[in-house]
Tab-separated table of C-alpha atoms in Angstrom:
chain	number	residue	atom	x	y	z
A	1	MET	CA	23.954	-64.882	50.031
A	2	TYR	CA	22.368	-61.437	50.229
A	3	GLY	CA	22.060	-61.169	46.452
A	4	ARG	CA	20.084	-64.403	46.267
A	5	LEU	CA	17.915	-63.495	49.235
A	6	SER	CA	17.234	-60.064	47.754
A	7	VAL	CA	15.676	-61.724	44.700
A	8	LEU	CA	13.273	-63.571	46.993
A	9	ALA	CA	12.563	-60.327	48.843
A	10	LEU	CA	11.658	-58.695	45.523
A	11	GLY	CA	9.003	-61.371	45.031
A	12	THR	CA	7.583	-60.950	48.515
A	13	PHE	CA	7.519	-57.192	47.876
A	14	ALA	CA	5.160	-57.747	44.943
A	15	ILE	CA	3.020	-60.160	46.969
A	16	GLY	CA	2.957	-57.751	49.902
A	17	THR	CA	1.938	-54.782	47.776
A	18	ASP	CA	-0.989	-56.780	46.412
A	19	SER	CA	-1.990	-57.704	49.977
A	20	PHE	CA	-1.614	-54.327	51.664
A	21	VAL	CA	-2.562	-51.749	49.055
A	22	VAL	CA	-6.292	-52.503	49.359
A	23	ALA	CA	-6.357	-50.832	52.788
A	24	GLY	CA	-5.289	-47.527	51.227
A	25	ILE	CA	-7.814	-47.574	48.371
A	26	LEU	CA	-10.750	-49.082	50.250
A	27	PRO	CA	-12.952	-45.931	50.122
A	28	GLN	CA	-12.440	-45.656	46.347
A	29	VAL	CA	-13.262	-49.342	45.858
A	30	ALA	CA	-16.395	-48.999	47.996
A	31	THR	CA	-17.583	-45.933	46.074
A	32	SER	CA	-16.839	-47.485	42.685
A	33	LEU	CA	-18.699	-50.697	43.505
A	34	ASP	CA	-21.470	-48.842	45.379
A	35	VAL	CA	-21.016	-50.837	48.594
A	36	SER	CA	-20.111	-49.974	52.185
A	37	VAL	CA	-16.497	-49.794	53.338
A	38	GLU	CA	-17.141	-52.839	55.525
A	39	ALA	CA	-18.338	-54.826	52.495
A	40	ALA	CA	-15.387	-53.685	50.367
A	41	GLY	CA	-13.087	-54.825	53.162
A	42	GLN	CA	-14.120	-58.393	52.430
A	43	LEU	CA	-11.859	-58.244	49.367
A	44	VAL	CA	-9.034	-58.615	51.871
A	45	THR	CA	-10.870	-61.523	53.477
A	46	VAL	CA	-11.269	-63.393	50.174
A	47	PHE	CA	-7.617	-62.912	49.141
A	48	ALA	CA	-6.218	-63.888	52.512
A	49	LEU	CA	-8.561	-66.834	53.035
A	50	SER	CA	-7.653	-68.157	49.580
A	51	TYR	CA	-4.008	-68.002	50.586
A	52	ALA	CA	-4.563	-69.688	53.951
A	53	VAL	CA	-6.539	-72.575	52.451
A	54	LEU	CA	-4.478	-73.054	49.302
A	55	SER	CA	-1.010	-72.714	50.837
A	56	PRO	CA	-0.711	-76.275	52.250
A	57	VAL	CA	-2.652	-77.690	49.296
A	58	MET	CA	-0.339	-76.132	46.701
A	59	ALA	CA	2.712	-77.129	48.736
A	60	ALA	CA	1.593	-80.755	48.375
A	61	VAL	CA	0.630	-80.420	44.702
A	62	THR	CA	3.969	-78.823	43.764
A	63	ALA	CA	6.088	-81.053	46.007
A	64	HIS	CA	7.930	-82.589	43.032
A	65	TRP	CA	8.455	-79.284	41.242
A	66	PRO	CA	11.834	-77.545	41.311
A	67	ARG	CA	11.696	-74.693	43.815
A	68	ARG	CA	12.474	-72.145	41.104
A	69	ARG	CA	9.471	-73.299	39.055
A	70	VAL	CA	7.153	-72.953	42.067
A	71	LEU	CA	8.353	-69.409	42.693
A	72	LEU	CA	7.952	-68.396	39.055
A	73	GLY	CA	4.552	-70.069	38.813
A	74	GLY	CA	3.286	-68.141	41.824
A	75	LEU	CA	4.437	-64.817	40.378
A	76	ALA	CA	2.921	-65.634	36.978
A	77	VAL	CA	-0.472	-66.222	38.599
A	78	LEU	CA	-0.159	-62.911	40.425
A	79	VAL	CA	0.648	-61.052	37.192
A	80	VAL	CA	-2.478	-62.450	35.521
A	81	GLY	CA	-4.502	-61.270	38.527
A	82	ALA	CA	-7.018	-64.116	38.669
A	83	LEU	CA	-6.858	-66.110	41.888
A	84	ALA	CA	-4.106	-63.836	43.214
A	85	GLY	CA	-4.306	-65.640	46.557
A	86	LEU	CA	-3.173	-68.803	44.780
A	87	GLY	CA	-0.047	-67.064	43.504
A	88	ALA	CA	0.771	-65.804	46.981
A	89	ALA	CA	0.188	-69.286	48.408
A	90	MET	CA	2.734	-70.740	45.994
A	91	PHE	CA	5.400	-68.077	46.409
A	92	THR	CA	5.662	-66.890	50.011
A	93	PRO	CA	6.193	-70.141	51.983
A	94	THR	CA	8.489	-71.459	49.249
A	95	ALA	CA	10.582	-68.287	49.441
A	96	SER	CA	10.954	-68.671	53.221
A	97	GLY	CA	11.954	-72.321	52.902
A	98	VAL	CA	14.492	-71.559	50.171
A	99	ALA	CA	15.940	-68.689	52.230
A	100	ALA	CA	16.449	-70.969	55.240
A	101	SER	CA	18.206	-73.542	53.046
A	102	LEU	CA	20.644	-71.039	51.552
A	103	VAL	CA	22.363	-70.082	54.832
A	104	PRO	CA	23.966	-71.774	57.867
A	105	PRO	CA	21.672	-72.345	60.889
A	106	ALA	CA	23.242	-69.472	62.825
A	107	GLN	CA	22.165	-67.000	60.120
A	108	ARG	CA	18.595	-68.191	59.593
A	109	GLY	CA	17.128	-65.324	61.607
A	110	ARG	CA	18.810	-62.757	59.358
A	111	ALA	CA	17.919	-64.661	56.178
A	112	LEU	CA	14.245	-64.926	57.107
A	113	ALA	CA	14.249	-61.262	58.120
A	114	LEU	CA	15.589	-60.209	54.725
A	115	VAL	CA	12.950	-62.162	52.814
A	116	MET	CA	10.190	-60.923	55.121
A	117	ALA	CA	11.550	-57.400	54.581
A	118	GLY	CA	9.990	-57.638	51.125
A	119	LEU	CA	6.580	-57.796	52.768
A	120	SER	CA	7.298	-55.016	55.236
A	121	GLY	CA	8.931	-52.973	52.474
A	122	ALA	CA	5.711	-53.300	50.508
A	123	THR	CA	3.950	-51.455	53.311
A	124	ALA	CA	6.634	-48.743	53.227
A	125	LEU	CA	6.648	-48.190	49.459
A	126	GLY	CA	4.202	-50.384	47.569
A	127	ALA	CA	1.071	-49.587	49.578
A	128	PRO	CA	1.687	-45.798	49.832
A	129	ILE	CA	2.488	-45.505	46.118
A	130	GLY	CA	-0.580	-47.556	45.261
A	131	THR	CA	-2.676	-45.344	47.550
A	132	VAL	CA	-1.466	-42.180	45.817
A	133	ILE	CA	-2.176	-43.746	42.405
A	134	GLY	CA	-5.661	-44.700	43.544
A	135	SER	CA	-6.319	-41.202	44.915
A	136	SER	CA	-5.066	-39.375	41.818
A	137	ARG	CA	-6.494	-41.763	39.207
A	138	ASP	CA	-8.588	-44.783	40.217
A	139	TRP	CA	-8.180	-48.052	42.088
A	140	ARG	CA	-8.010	-50.123	38.881
A	141	THR	CA	-4.808	-48.293	37.913
A	142	THR	CA	-3.423	-49.333	41.289
A	143	MET	CA	-4.089	-52.965	40.350
A	144	TRP	CA	-2.135	-52.491	37.112
A	145	PHE	CA	0.703	-51.145	39.227
A	146	VAL	CA	0.635	-54.343	41.307
A	147	ALA	CA	0.708	-56.490	38.153
A	148	ALA	CA	3.752	-54.572	36.908
A	149	LEU	CA	5.591	-55.187	40.187
A	150	ALA	CA	4.885	-58.914	39.953
A	151	ALA	CA	6.197	-58.952	36.374
A	152	VAL	CA	9.462	-57.301	37.451
A	153	ALA	CA	9.804	-59.819	40.292
A	154	PHE	CA	9.217	-62.675	37.817
A	155	VAL	CA	12.074	-61.453	35.619
A	156	GLY	CA	14.352	-61.018	38.630
A	157	VAL	CA	13.724	-64.514	39.993
A	158	ALA	CA	14.126	-66.063	36.532
A	159	ALA	CA	17.405	-64.264	35.913
A	160	LEU	CA	19.149	-64.375	39.279
A	161	LEU	CA	17.907	-67.164	41.546
A	162	PRO	CA	20.109	-70.278	41.364
A	163	THR	CA	18.768	-73.805	41.086
A	164	VAL	CA	17.695	-75.075	44.512
A	165	ALA	CA	17.343	-78.747	45.388
A	166	THR	CA	13.788	-80.057	45.455
A	167	PRO	CA	12.882	-81.200	48.980
A	168	PRO	CA	11.511	-84.717	49.562
A	169	ALA	CA	7.896	-85.136	48.510
A	170	VAL	CA	5.410	-84.605	51.340
A	171	THR	CA	1.682	-85.369	51.234
A	172	LEU	CA	-1.004	-82.921	52.366
A	173	ALA	CA	-1.620	-85.000	55.498
A	174	GLN	CA	2.077	-84.859	56.325
A	175	ARG	CA	2.124	-81.102	55.769
A	176	LEU	CA	-0.663	-80.611	58.278
A	177	ALA	CA	0.845	-83.099	60.758
A	178	PRO	CA	3.110	-80.564	62.566
A	179	ALA	CA	-0.010	-78.817	63.879
A	180	ARG	CA	-0.688	-81.905	66.031
A	181	ASP	CA	2.345	-80.936	68.126
A	182	ALA	CA	0.924	-78.729	70.900
A	183	ARG	CA	4.032	-76.516	70.864
A	184	ILE	CA	3.630	-75.800	67.159
A	185	ALA	CA	-0.145	-75.456	67.436
A	186	LEU	CA	0.221	-72.840	70.186
A	187	THR	CA	2.868	-70.985	68.197
A	188	LEU	CA	0.559	-70.915	65.183
A	189	LEU	CA	-2.277	-69.764	67.444
A	190	THR	CA	-0.039	-66.922	68.607
A	191	THR	CA	0.431	-65.858	64.985
A	192	VAL	CA	-3.311	-66.000	64.298
A	193	LEU	CA	-4.274	-64.002	67.393
A	194	VAL	CA	-1.592	-61.316	67.124
A	195	LEU	CA	-1.998	-60.788	63.378
A	196	THR	CA	-5.793	-60.726	63.696
A	197	GLY	CA	-5.423	-57.897	66.192
A	198	LEU	CA	-2.953	-56.010	64.019
A	199	TYR	CA	-4.963	-56.282	60.818
A	200	THR	CA	-8.335	-55.591	62.401
A	201	VAL	CA	-7.176	-51.967	62.320
A	202	TYR	CA	-4.930	-52.060	59.240
A	203	THR	CA	-7.648	-53.295	56.884
A	204	TYR	CA	-9.800	-50.297	57.852
A	205	ILE	CA	-7.007	-47.788	58.508
A	206	SER	CA	-8.529	-45.305	56.057
A	207	VAL	CA	-11.571	-44.876	58.311
A	208	SER	CA	-9.904	-45.608	61.670
A	209	TYR	CA	-7.415	-42.767	61.121
A	210	ASP	CA	-9.632	-40.373	59.175
A	211	ARG	CA	-9.467	-37.792	61.986
A	212	ALA	CA	-5.694	-37.601	61.539
A	213	THR	CA	-5.755	-37.614	57.733
A	214	GLY	CA	-8.882	-35.517	57.221
A	215	GLY	CA	-9.843	-38.020	54.525
A	216	ASP	CA	-6.886	-36.926	52.377
A	217	GLY	CA	-5.319	-39.757	50.357
A	218	THR	CA	-1.854	-38.182	50.381
A	219	ARG	CA	-1.822	-37.936	54.183
A	220	LEU	CA	-2.994	-41.539	54.403
A	221	ALA	CA	-0.171	-42.550	52.068
A	222	GLY	CA	2.233	-40.707	54.380
A	223	LEU	CA	0.952	-42.666	57.372
A	224	LEU	CA	1.287	-45.914	55.428
A	225	PHE	CA	4.841	-44.950	54.494
A	226	ALA	CA	5.720	-44.289	58.159
A	227	PHE	CA	4.167	-47.625	59.093
A	228	GLY	CA	6.028	-49.487	56.359
A	229	LEU	CA	9.376	-47.876	57.155
A	230	ALA	CA	8.986	-48.792	60.826
A	231	ALA	CA	7.873	-52.301	59.846
A	232	THR	CA	10.960	-52.788	57.679
A	233	ILE	CA	13.246	-51.628	60.480
A	234	GLY	CA	11.442	-53.782	63.046
A	235	ASN	CA	11.631	-56.805	60.775
A	236	LEU	CA	15.358	-56.473	60.078
A	237	VAL	CA	16.347	-55.582	63.650
A	238	SER	CA	14.296	-58.430	65.110
A	239	GLY	CA	16.309	-60.950	63.091
A	240	ALA	CA	19.595	-59.850	64.643
A	241	LEU	CA	18.024	-59.540	68.112
A	242	THR	CA	16.515	-63.021	67.854
A	243	ASP	CA	19.880	-64.531	66.918
A	244	ARG	CA	21.397	-62.787	69.959
A	245	PHE	CA	18.727	-63.038	72.675
A	246	GLY	CA	16.500	-65.902	71.579
A	247	ASN	CA	12.916	-65.792	70.392
A	248	ARG	CA	11.044	-65.579	73.718
A	249	ARG	CA	12.260	-62.155	74.788
A	250	ILE	CA	11.664	-60.607	71.380
A	251	ILE	CA	8.186	-62.128	70.947
A	252	ASN	CA	7.009	-61.113	74.407
A	253	ALA	CA	8.382	-57.580	74.233
A	254	ALA	CA	6.994	-56.903	70.761
A	255	VAL	CA	3.547	-58.315	71.532
A	256	ALA	CA	3.200	-56.563	74.907
A	257	ILE	CA	4.173	-53.153	73.515
A	258	ALA	CA	1.846	-53.616	70.541
A	259	ALA	CA	-1.071	-54.456	72.848
A	260	VAL	CA	-0.584	-51.213	74.806
A	261	ASP	CA	-0.165	-49.210	71.598
A	262	PHE	CA	-3.466	-50.511	70.226
A	263	ALA	CA	-5.312	-49.926	73.492
A	264	LEU	CA	-4.364	-46.236	73.208
A	265	MET	CA	-5.399	-45.846	69.560
A	266	PRO	CA	-8.866	-44.375	70.209
A	267	TRP	CA	-6.984	-41.320	71.475
A	268	SER	CA	-3.671	-41.456	69.580
A	269	SER	CA	-5.410	-41.712	66.176
A	270	ALA	CA	-7.286	-38.444	66.695
A	271	ALA	CA	-4.429	-36.110	65.648
A	272	LEU	CA	-1.667	-36.441	63.070
A	273	PRO	CA	1.414	-36.188	65.392
A	274	THR	CA	0.169	-38.836	67.834
A	275	ALA	CA	-1.118	-40.953	64.951
A	276	VAL	CA	2.372	-41.042	63.436
A	277	LEU	CA	3.833	-42.145	66.784
A	278	ALA	CA	1.228	-44.884	67.166
A	279	ILE	CA	1.811	-46.049	63.589
A	280	VAL	CA	5.597	-46.235	64.085
A	281	VAL	CA	5.295	-48.292	67.282
A	282	TRP	CA	2.761	-50.518	65.528
A	283	GLY	CA	5.115	-51.125	62.600
A	284	LEU	CA	8.170	-51.808	64.737
A	285	CYS	CA	6.464	-54.284	67.049
A	286	GLY	CA	3.901	-55.794	64.715
A	287	TRP	CA	6.467	-56.825	62.136
A	288	GLY	CA	9.141	-57.407	64.756
A	289	VAL	CA	7.244	-60.482	65.979
A	290	LEU	CA	7.201	-62.395	62.670
A	291	VAL	CA	10.864	-63.418	62.513
A	292	PRO	CA	11.127	-64.731	66.116
A	293	GLN	CA	7.900	-66.652	65.527
A	294	GLN	CA	9.478	-68.398	62.546
A	295	HIS	CA	12.662	-68.890	64.558
A	296	ARG	CA	10.650	-70.624	67.288
A	297	LEU	CA	9.021	-72.938	64.777
A	298	ILE	CA	12.420	-73.904	63.367
A	299	GLN	CA	13.626	-74.568	66.924
A	300	ILE	CA	10.665	-76.837	67.626
A	301	ALA	CA	10.280	-78.601	64.289
A	302	GLY	CA	13.915	-79.292	63.433
A	303	ALA	CA	14.006	-81.159	60.109
A	304	GLY	CA	10.295	-80.478	59.679
A	305	ALA	CA	10.856	-76.704	59.805
A	306	PRO	CA	9.805	-76.023	56.176
A	307	LEU	CA	6.401	-77.590	56.887
A	308	ALA	CA	5.972	-75.574	60.070
A	309	ILE	CA	6.974	-72.341	58.304
A	310	ALA	CA	4.441	-73.023	55.550
A	311	LEU	CA	1.738	-73.502	58.178
A	312	ASN	CA	2.786	-70.239	59.820
A	313	ALA	CA	2.463	-68.402	56.505
A	314	ALA	CA	-1.033	-69.865	56.172
A	315	ALA	CA	-1.772	-68.753	59.747
A	316	ILE	CA	-0.759	-65.183	58.872
A	317	TYR	CA	-3.188	-65.029	55.999
A	318	LEU	CA	-5.895	-66.780	57.983
A	319	ALA	CA	-5.527	-63.962	60.509
A	320	VAL	CA	-5.714	-61.332	57.766
A	321	SER	CA	-8.895	-62.941	56.424
A	322	VAL	CA	-10.447	-63.030	59.895
A	323	SER	CA	-9.486	-59.389	60.466
A	324	GLY	CA	-11.707	-58.293	57.593
A	325	LEU	CA	-14.642	-59.752	59.510
A	326	THR	CA	-13.586	-58.644	63.005
A	327	GLY	CA	-12.928	-55.134	61.714
A	328	ALA	CA	-16.315	-54.904	60.023
A	329	LEU	CA	-18.020	-56.209	63.174
A	330	GLY	CA	-15.987	-53.854	65.356
A	331	ILE	CA	-17.012	-50.840	63.262
A	332	THR	CA	-20.644	-51.840	63.702
A	333	LEU	CA	-20.344	-52.382	67.461
A	334	VAL	CA	-17.876	-49.750	68.707
A	335	GLY	CA	-17.113	-47.553	65.684
A	336	ALA	CA	-14.068	-47.257	63.449
A	337	HIS	CA	-12.162	-45.010	65.868
A	338	HIS	CA	-12.269	-47.672	68.610
A	339	LEU	CA	-11.036	-50.612	66.534
A	340	GLY	CA	-7.707	-50.402	68.390
A	341	LEU	CA	-9.415	-51.734	71.507
A	342	VAL	CA	-10.669	-54.762	69.567
A	343	GLY	CA	-7.195	-55.310	68.148
A	344	SER	CA	-5.578	-54.999	71.578
A	345	LEU	CA	-7.785	-57.785	72.927
A	346	PHE	CA	-6.631	-60.225	70.268
A	347	ILE	CA	-2.983	-59.188	70.662
A	348	GLY	CA	-3.169	-59.732	74.439
A	349	LEU	CA	-4.573	-63.219	73.914
A	350	GLY	CA	-1.669	-63.835	71.539
A	351	LEU	CA	0.787	-63.101	74.350
A	352	VAL	CA	-0.923	-65.720	76.514
A	353	ALA	CA	-0.655	-68.281	73.704
A	354	ALA	CA	3.035	-67.432	73.175
A	355	GLU	CA	3.842	-68.077	76.824
A	356	GLN	CA	1.938	-71.365	76.729
A	357	ALA	CA	3.984	-72.425	73.705
A	358	TRP	CA	7.208	-71.495	75.485
A	359	ALA	CA	6.223	-73.389	78.639
A	360	ARG	CA	5.560	-76.562	76.645
A	361	LEU	CA	8.818	-76.116	74.748
A	362	ARG	CA	10.789	-75.825	77.984
A	363	ARG	CA	9.098	-78.903	79.451
A	364	THR	CA	9.980	-80.912	76.357
A	365	GLU	CA	13.601	-79.759	76.450
A	366	ALA	CA	13.835	-80.594	80.163
A	367	GLY	CA	12.413	-84.059	79.493
A	368	ASP	CA	14.891	-84.674	76.680
A	369	ALA	CA	17.783	-83.584	78.916
A	370	GLU	CA	16.622	-85.930	81.671
A	371	ALA	CA	16.341	-88.835	79.247
A	372	ALA	CA	19.871	-88.155	77.975
């Protein structure tokens, strides 16, 4: 099982590196293109918005394709580099759905965590390495590095992933239908709010943490490595904790701690030691919430879980796209060093949405028990 899941994680690592490395090379991109950092940050918005919009569309278009072909097609698009958001939209939700189908229900939390570890691992290794490459050479070389990673992932998936049964064909309308369930809609809203808060700072981390890094690319890469390592640990640990304690406790704890961490960032980001601490807490909790969120969607949706997971992946990238705008606006209004306060507001609203989703879930379960 772990060998097959590791192949999927390799693909999400390539996708994640493409998504996250821009934050580390944003000043170089801005200088090269002769635009402001806020304007360069919209590269993240375009990529993420493309993913969010195209994810359900491509899921419908490729419904009859073998799962292996969808995965390889997504990686091929990423290697070429044009419409990279399209490649991510094809690969990531398919990888999550395949992972869930490869294991018994009791191990889904761990399986999803391992695949998502590719994304968090990209923040630990892919983004820092790309940042160092961009600092020592130029940001275009970093993009070649991303293309090489996607090519390696393509070979790995082609060589090692077994044939997976094609799920029943589902139309675009059917794929969007789960969002009409208030429990699922509120869970997706939780994802959007929390991830918007997290990425409002991450997209502009090079300027939000410049007091701690002194503008040095190597120090920034070190912070990104600490963040990614913590994110990987948080992602993997949250899978086991969710299987043991259920999704509510893990979601609430992770979101609440993250909200406090972000509220303190105007002060913690001022010096390197406190910045490292803030980054580690951010990584642990920010990525620790993704697996229990998916677990909750599986609990609610049942047989429709693959559709709900695909919508959640789209919600993640919708949040990332929004964060490019909220971060740029926040820099204008309160300054880069106070973006944590903006992020904390969104994260706090996410906790409210999570509790609303849980309350509706409990009412539904109570009603079903009464009817039985």
